[in-house]
Tab-separated table of C-alpha atoms and ligand atoms in Angstrom:
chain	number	residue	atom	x	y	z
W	22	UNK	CA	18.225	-9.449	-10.965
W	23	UNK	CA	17.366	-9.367	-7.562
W	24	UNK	CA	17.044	-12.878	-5.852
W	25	UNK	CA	13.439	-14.363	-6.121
W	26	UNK	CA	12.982	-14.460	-2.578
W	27	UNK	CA	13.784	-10.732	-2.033
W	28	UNK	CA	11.769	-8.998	-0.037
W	29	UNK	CA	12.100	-4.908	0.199
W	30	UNK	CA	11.621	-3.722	3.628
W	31	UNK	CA	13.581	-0.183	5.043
W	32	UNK	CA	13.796	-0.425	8.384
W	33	UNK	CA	16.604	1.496	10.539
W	34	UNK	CA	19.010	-0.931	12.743
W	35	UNK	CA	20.726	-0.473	16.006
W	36	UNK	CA	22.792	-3.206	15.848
W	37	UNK	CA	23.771	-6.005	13.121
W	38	UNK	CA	24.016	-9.421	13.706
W	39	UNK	CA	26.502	-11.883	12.560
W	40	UNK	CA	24.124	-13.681	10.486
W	41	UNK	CA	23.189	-9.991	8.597
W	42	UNK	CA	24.273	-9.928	4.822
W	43	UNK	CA	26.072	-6.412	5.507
W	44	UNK	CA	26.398	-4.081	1.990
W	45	UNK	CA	28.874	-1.791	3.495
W	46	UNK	CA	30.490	0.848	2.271
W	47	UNK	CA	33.350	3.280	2.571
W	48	UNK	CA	32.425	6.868	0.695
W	49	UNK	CA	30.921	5.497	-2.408
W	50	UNK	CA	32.767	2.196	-2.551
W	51	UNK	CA	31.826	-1.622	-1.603
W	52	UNK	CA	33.647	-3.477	1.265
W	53	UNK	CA	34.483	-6.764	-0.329
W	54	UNK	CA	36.905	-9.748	0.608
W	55	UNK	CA	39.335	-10.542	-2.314
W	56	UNK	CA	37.283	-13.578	-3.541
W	57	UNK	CA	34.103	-11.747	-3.863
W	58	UNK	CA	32.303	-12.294	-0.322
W	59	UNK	CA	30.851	-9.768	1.034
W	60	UNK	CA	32.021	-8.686	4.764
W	61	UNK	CA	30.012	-10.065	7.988
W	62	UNK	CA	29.403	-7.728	10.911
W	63	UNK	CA	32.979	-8.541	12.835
W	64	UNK	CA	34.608	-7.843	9.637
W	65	UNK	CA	33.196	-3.821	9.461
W	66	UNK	CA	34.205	-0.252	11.548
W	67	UNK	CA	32.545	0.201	14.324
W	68	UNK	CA	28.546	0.411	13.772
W	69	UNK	CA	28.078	3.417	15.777
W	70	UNK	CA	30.256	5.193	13.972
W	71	UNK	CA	28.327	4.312	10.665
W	72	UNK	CA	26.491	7.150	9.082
W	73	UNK	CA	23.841	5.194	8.317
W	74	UNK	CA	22.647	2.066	9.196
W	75	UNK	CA	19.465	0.788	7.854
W	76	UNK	CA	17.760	-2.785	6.724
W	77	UNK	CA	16.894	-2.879	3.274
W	78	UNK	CA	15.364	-6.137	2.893
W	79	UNK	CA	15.946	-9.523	3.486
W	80	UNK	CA	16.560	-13.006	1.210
W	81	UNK	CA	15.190	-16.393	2.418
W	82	UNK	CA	14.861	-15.085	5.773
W	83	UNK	CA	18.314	-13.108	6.321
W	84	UNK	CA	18.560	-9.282	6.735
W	85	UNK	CA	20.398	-7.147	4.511
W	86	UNK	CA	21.625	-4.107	6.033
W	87	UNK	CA	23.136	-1.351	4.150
W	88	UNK	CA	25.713	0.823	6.281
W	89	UNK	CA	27.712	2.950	5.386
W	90	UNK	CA	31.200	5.488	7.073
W	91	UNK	CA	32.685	8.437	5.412
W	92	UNK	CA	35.463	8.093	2.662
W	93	UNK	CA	38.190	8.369	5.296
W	94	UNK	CA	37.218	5.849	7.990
W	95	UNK	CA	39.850	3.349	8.220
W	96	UNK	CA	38.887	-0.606	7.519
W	97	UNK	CA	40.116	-3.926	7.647
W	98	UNK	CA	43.528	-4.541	5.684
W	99	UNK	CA	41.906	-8.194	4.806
W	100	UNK	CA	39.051	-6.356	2.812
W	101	UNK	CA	38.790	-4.067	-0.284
W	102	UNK	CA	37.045	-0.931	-1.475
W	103	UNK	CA	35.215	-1.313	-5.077
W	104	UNK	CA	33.107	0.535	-7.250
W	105	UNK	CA	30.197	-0.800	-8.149
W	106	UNK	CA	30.893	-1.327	-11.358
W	107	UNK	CA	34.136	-3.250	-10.387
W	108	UNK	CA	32.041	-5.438	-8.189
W	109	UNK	CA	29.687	-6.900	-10.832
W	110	UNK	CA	31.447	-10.065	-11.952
W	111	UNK	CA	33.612	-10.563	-8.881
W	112	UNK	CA	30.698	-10.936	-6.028
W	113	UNK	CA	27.913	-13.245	-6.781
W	114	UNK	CA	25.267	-11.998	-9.250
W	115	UNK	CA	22.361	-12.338	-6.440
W	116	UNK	CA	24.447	-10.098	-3.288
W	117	UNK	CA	25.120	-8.021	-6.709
W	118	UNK	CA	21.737	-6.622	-6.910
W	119	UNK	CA	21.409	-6.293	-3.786
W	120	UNK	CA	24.392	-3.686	-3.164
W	121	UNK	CA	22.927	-2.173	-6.405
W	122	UNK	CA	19.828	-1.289	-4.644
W	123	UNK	CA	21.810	-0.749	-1.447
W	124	UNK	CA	24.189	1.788	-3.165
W	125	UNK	CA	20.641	3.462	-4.576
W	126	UNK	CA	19.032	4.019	-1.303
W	127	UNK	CA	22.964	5.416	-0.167
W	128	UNK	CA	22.745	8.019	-3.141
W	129	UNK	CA	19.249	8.937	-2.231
W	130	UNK	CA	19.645	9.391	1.171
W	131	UNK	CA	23.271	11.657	1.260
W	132	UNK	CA	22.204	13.584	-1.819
W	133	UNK	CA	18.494	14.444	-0.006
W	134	UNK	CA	19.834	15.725	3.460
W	135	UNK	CA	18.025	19.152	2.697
W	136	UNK	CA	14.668	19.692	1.553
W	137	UNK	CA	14.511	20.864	-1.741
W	138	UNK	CA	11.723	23.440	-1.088
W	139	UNK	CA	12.961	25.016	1.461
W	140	UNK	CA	16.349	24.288	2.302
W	141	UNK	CA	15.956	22.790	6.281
W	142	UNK	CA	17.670	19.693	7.083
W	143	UNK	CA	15.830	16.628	6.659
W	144	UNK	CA	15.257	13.759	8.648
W	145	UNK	CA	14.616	9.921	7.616
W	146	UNK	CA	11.098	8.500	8.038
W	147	UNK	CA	11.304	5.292	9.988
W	148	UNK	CA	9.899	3.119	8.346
W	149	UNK	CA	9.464	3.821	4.584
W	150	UNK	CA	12.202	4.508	1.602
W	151	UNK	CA	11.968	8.328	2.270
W	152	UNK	CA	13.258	11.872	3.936
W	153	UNK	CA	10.937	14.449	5.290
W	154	UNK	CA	11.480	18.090	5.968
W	155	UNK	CA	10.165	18.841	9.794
W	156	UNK	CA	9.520	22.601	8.665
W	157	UNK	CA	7.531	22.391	5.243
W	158	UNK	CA	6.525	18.572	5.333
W	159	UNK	CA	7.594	18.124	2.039
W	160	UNK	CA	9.165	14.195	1.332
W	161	UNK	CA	11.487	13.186	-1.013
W	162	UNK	CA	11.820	9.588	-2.498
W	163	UNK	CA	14.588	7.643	-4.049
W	164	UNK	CA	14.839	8.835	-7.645
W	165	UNK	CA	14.486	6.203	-10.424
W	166	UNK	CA	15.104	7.172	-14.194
W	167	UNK	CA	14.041	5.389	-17.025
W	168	UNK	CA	15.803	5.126	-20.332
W	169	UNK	CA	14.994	3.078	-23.087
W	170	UNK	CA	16.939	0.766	-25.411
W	171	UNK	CA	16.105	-0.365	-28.535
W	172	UNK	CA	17.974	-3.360	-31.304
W	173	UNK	CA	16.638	-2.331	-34.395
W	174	UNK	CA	16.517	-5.152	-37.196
W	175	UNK	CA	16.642	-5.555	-40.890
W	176	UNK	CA	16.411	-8.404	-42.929
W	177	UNK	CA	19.561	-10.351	-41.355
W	178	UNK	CA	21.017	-7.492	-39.732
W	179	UNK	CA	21.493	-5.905	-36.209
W	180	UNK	CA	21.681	-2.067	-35.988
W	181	UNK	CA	24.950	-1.711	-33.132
W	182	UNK	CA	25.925	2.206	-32.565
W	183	UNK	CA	28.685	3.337	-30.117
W	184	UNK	CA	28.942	6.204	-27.869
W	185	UNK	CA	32.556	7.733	-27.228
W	186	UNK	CA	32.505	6.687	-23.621
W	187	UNK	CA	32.381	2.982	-24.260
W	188	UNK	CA	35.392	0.817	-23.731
W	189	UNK	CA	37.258	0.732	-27.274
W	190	UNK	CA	35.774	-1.739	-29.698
W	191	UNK	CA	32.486	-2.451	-28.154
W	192	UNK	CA	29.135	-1.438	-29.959
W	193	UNK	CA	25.667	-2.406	-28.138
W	194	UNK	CA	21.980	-1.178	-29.065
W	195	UNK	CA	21.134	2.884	-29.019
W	196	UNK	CA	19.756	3.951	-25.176
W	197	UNK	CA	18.786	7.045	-23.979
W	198	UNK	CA	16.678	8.676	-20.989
W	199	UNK	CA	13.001	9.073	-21.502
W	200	UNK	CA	12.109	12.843	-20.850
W	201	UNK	CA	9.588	14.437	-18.749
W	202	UNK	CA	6.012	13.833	-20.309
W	203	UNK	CA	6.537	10.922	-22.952
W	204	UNK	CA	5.847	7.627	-22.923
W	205	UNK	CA	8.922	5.189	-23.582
W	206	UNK	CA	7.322	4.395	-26.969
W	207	UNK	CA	7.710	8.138	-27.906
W	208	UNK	CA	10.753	7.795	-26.333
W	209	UNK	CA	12.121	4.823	-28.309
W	210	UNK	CA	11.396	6.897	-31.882
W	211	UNK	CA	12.459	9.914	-30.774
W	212	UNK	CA	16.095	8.453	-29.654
W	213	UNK	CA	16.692	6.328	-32.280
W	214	UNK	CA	15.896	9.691	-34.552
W	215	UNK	CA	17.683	11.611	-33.285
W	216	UNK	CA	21.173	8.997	-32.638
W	217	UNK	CA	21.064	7.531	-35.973
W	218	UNK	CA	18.484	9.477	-38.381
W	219	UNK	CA	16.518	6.428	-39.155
W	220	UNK	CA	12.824	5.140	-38.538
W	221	UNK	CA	11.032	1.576	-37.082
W	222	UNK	CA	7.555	0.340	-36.415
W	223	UNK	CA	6.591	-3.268	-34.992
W	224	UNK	CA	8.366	-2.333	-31.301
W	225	UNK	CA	8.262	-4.974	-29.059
W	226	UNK	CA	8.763	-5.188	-25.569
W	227	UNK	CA	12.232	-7.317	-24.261
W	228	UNK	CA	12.684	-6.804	-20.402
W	229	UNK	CA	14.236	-4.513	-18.255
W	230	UNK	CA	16.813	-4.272	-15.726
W	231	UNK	CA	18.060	-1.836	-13.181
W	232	UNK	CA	21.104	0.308	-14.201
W	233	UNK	CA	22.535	1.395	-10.891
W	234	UNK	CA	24.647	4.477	-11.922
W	235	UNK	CA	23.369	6.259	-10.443
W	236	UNK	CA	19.830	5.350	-10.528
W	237	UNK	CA	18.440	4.194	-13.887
W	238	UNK	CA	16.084	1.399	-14.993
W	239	UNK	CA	16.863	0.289	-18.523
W	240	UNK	CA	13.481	-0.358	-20.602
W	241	UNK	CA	14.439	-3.170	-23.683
W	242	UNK	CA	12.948	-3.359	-27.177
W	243	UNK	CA	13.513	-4.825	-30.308
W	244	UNK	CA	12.199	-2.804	-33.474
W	245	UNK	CA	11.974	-3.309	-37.044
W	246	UNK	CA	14.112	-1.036	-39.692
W	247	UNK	CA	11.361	0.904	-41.660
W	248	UNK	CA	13.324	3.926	-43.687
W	249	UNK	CA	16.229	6.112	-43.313
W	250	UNK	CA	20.734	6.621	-43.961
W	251	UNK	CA	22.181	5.983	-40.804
W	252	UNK	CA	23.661	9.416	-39.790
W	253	UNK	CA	25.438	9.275	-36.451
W	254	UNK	CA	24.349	12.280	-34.031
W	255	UNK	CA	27.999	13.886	-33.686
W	256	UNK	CA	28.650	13.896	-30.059
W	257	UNK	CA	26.435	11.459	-29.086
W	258	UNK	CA	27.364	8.586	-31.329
W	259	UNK	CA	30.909	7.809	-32.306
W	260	UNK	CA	29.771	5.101	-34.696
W	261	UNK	CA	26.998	3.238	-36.048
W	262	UNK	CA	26.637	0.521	-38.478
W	263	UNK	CA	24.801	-2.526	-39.323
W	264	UNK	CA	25.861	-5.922	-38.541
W	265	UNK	CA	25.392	-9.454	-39.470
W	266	UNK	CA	25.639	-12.733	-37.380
W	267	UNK	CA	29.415	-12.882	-39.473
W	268	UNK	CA	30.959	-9.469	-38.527
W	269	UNK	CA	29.559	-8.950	-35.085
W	270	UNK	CA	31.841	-6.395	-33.366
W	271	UNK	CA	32.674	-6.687	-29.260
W	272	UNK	CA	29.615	-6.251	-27.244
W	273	UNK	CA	28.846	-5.503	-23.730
W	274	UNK	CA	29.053	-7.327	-20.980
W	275	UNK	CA	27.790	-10.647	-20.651
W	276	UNK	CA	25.598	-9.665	-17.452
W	277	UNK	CA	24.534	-6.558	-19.024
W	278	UNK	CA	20.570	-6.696	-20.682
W	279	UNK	CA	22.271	-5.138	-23.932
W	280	UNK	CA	24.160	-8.462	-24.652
W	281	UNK	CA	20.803	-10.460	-24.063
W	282	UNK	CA	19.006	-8.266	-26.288
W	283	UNK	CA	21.734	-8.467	-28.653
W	284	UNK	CA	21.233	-11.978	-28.585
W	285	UNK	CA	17.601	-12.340	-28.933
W	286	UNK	CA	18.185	-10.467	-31.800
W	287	UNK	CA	20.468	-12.674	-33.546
W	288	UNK	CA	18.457	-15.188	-32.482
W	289	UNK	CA	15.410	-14.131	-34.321
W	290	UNK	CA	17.339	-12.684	-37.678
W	291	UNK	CA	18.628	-16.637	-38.085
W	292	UNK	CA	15.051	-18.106	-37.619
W	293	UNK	CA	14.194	-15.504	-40.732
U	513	LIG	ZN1	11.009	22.005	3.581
């Protein structure tokens, strides 16, 4: 999660400071020391050559400025380019979240340099999280997606599904994107339909966290087994099966909301 005292601002910068918390990156990648700091203002190319440069908030009083150079600018041999993904884990969890916002607002703003309606270049408003187009007026914001997960439970067991693009072994609760028009309840029956052919009731709320690839925010539930075979939807799920507090498989990621859910889950199947 973002830091407590996190405060969202979007403000453009003309310079950086050496006291900044800079969220730089190269392309689409993360400038990071080896140990997991992230890089201080000396450390970076040269910030007029930046493509973007732009204050996204600041934490107990420091700025955090997002900048970022094209995929060939050259960098300093002591730092090192990382995904995102390679970055959780390795930098602290609090500068974590906020390059995950950070490489958000990136996304946003390269993949909105032309207005969608009619196809002029757009230009950043100054102060607020959006593009305009001069010719038609029409804004664009950063995108955010929701998609729902759900742990569905029965008598002392955990329903754990996995889709052929997880890392081998792991299994984690069913997920999916919430379509145009629903709410995330409808959203939460329809998926778990559809992925495994069976039906809940009693769905309660878990939490939520942001799922930064590109721009998702993951909405948690736990759900009581009602009726239903558990028939895999080919293509979608490789495997799904229910599982006790004995025979748990691999789960995700410690960080990850899945292995918290996962956890509440057993949690509440052993007070049973
Ligand atoms: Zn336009």
């Amino acid at each position: 999660m973002l830091p407590i005292k996190f405060i969202p601002k979007y403000k453009h910068r003309t310079a950086v400071s050496a006291d900044n918390l800079c969220l730089a990156f190269i392309g689409a990648q993360l400038l990071v020391h080896p140990d997991g700091r992230l890089p201080v203002a000396s450390d970076l190319p040269a910030h007029d050559t930046a493509e973007i440069s732009v204050q996204i908030g600041s934490v107990t009083g420091q700025a955090c400025v997002l900048m970022a150079w094209h995929e060939k600018t050259s960098y300093a041999a002591s730092l090192q380019a990382i995904g995102l993904r390679a970055a959780w884990g390795l930098i602290a969890d609090s500068h974590y979240w906020i390059a995950a916002r950070a490489q958000q607002l990136l996304t946003f703003d390269r993949q909105h340099r032309f207005c969608g309606c009619c196809g002029t270049a757009t230009t950043r408003m100054p102060k607020e999280t959006a593009r305009e187009c001069p010719a038609c007026l029409h804004r664009a914001y950063p995108r955010i997606s929701p998609a729902i997960m759900v742990l569905i439970k029965k008598d002392r067991q955990l329903l754990l599904a996995r889709s052929p693009h997880f890392r081998s072994g792991v299994y984690s609760a069913l997920a999916g994107f919430v379509e145009a028009g629903e709410s995330c309840e409808e959203a939460v029956f329809r998926e778990i339909y559809e992925e495994v052919g069976v039906k809940v009731s009693k769905l309660s709320w878990f939490g939520s966290q942001s799922h930064p690839f590109p721009h998702s925010l993951m909405l948690a539930f736990i759900a009581d087994y009602v009726s239903g075979e558990i028939i895999p939807q080919e293509g979608e799920i490789e495997d799904a099966q229910w599982f006790g507090p004995e025979n748990l498989p691999e789960l995700p990621g410690k960080s990850s909301i899945a292995y918290h859910l996962i956890q509440a889950g057993l949690a509440k199947i052993a007070s049973k």
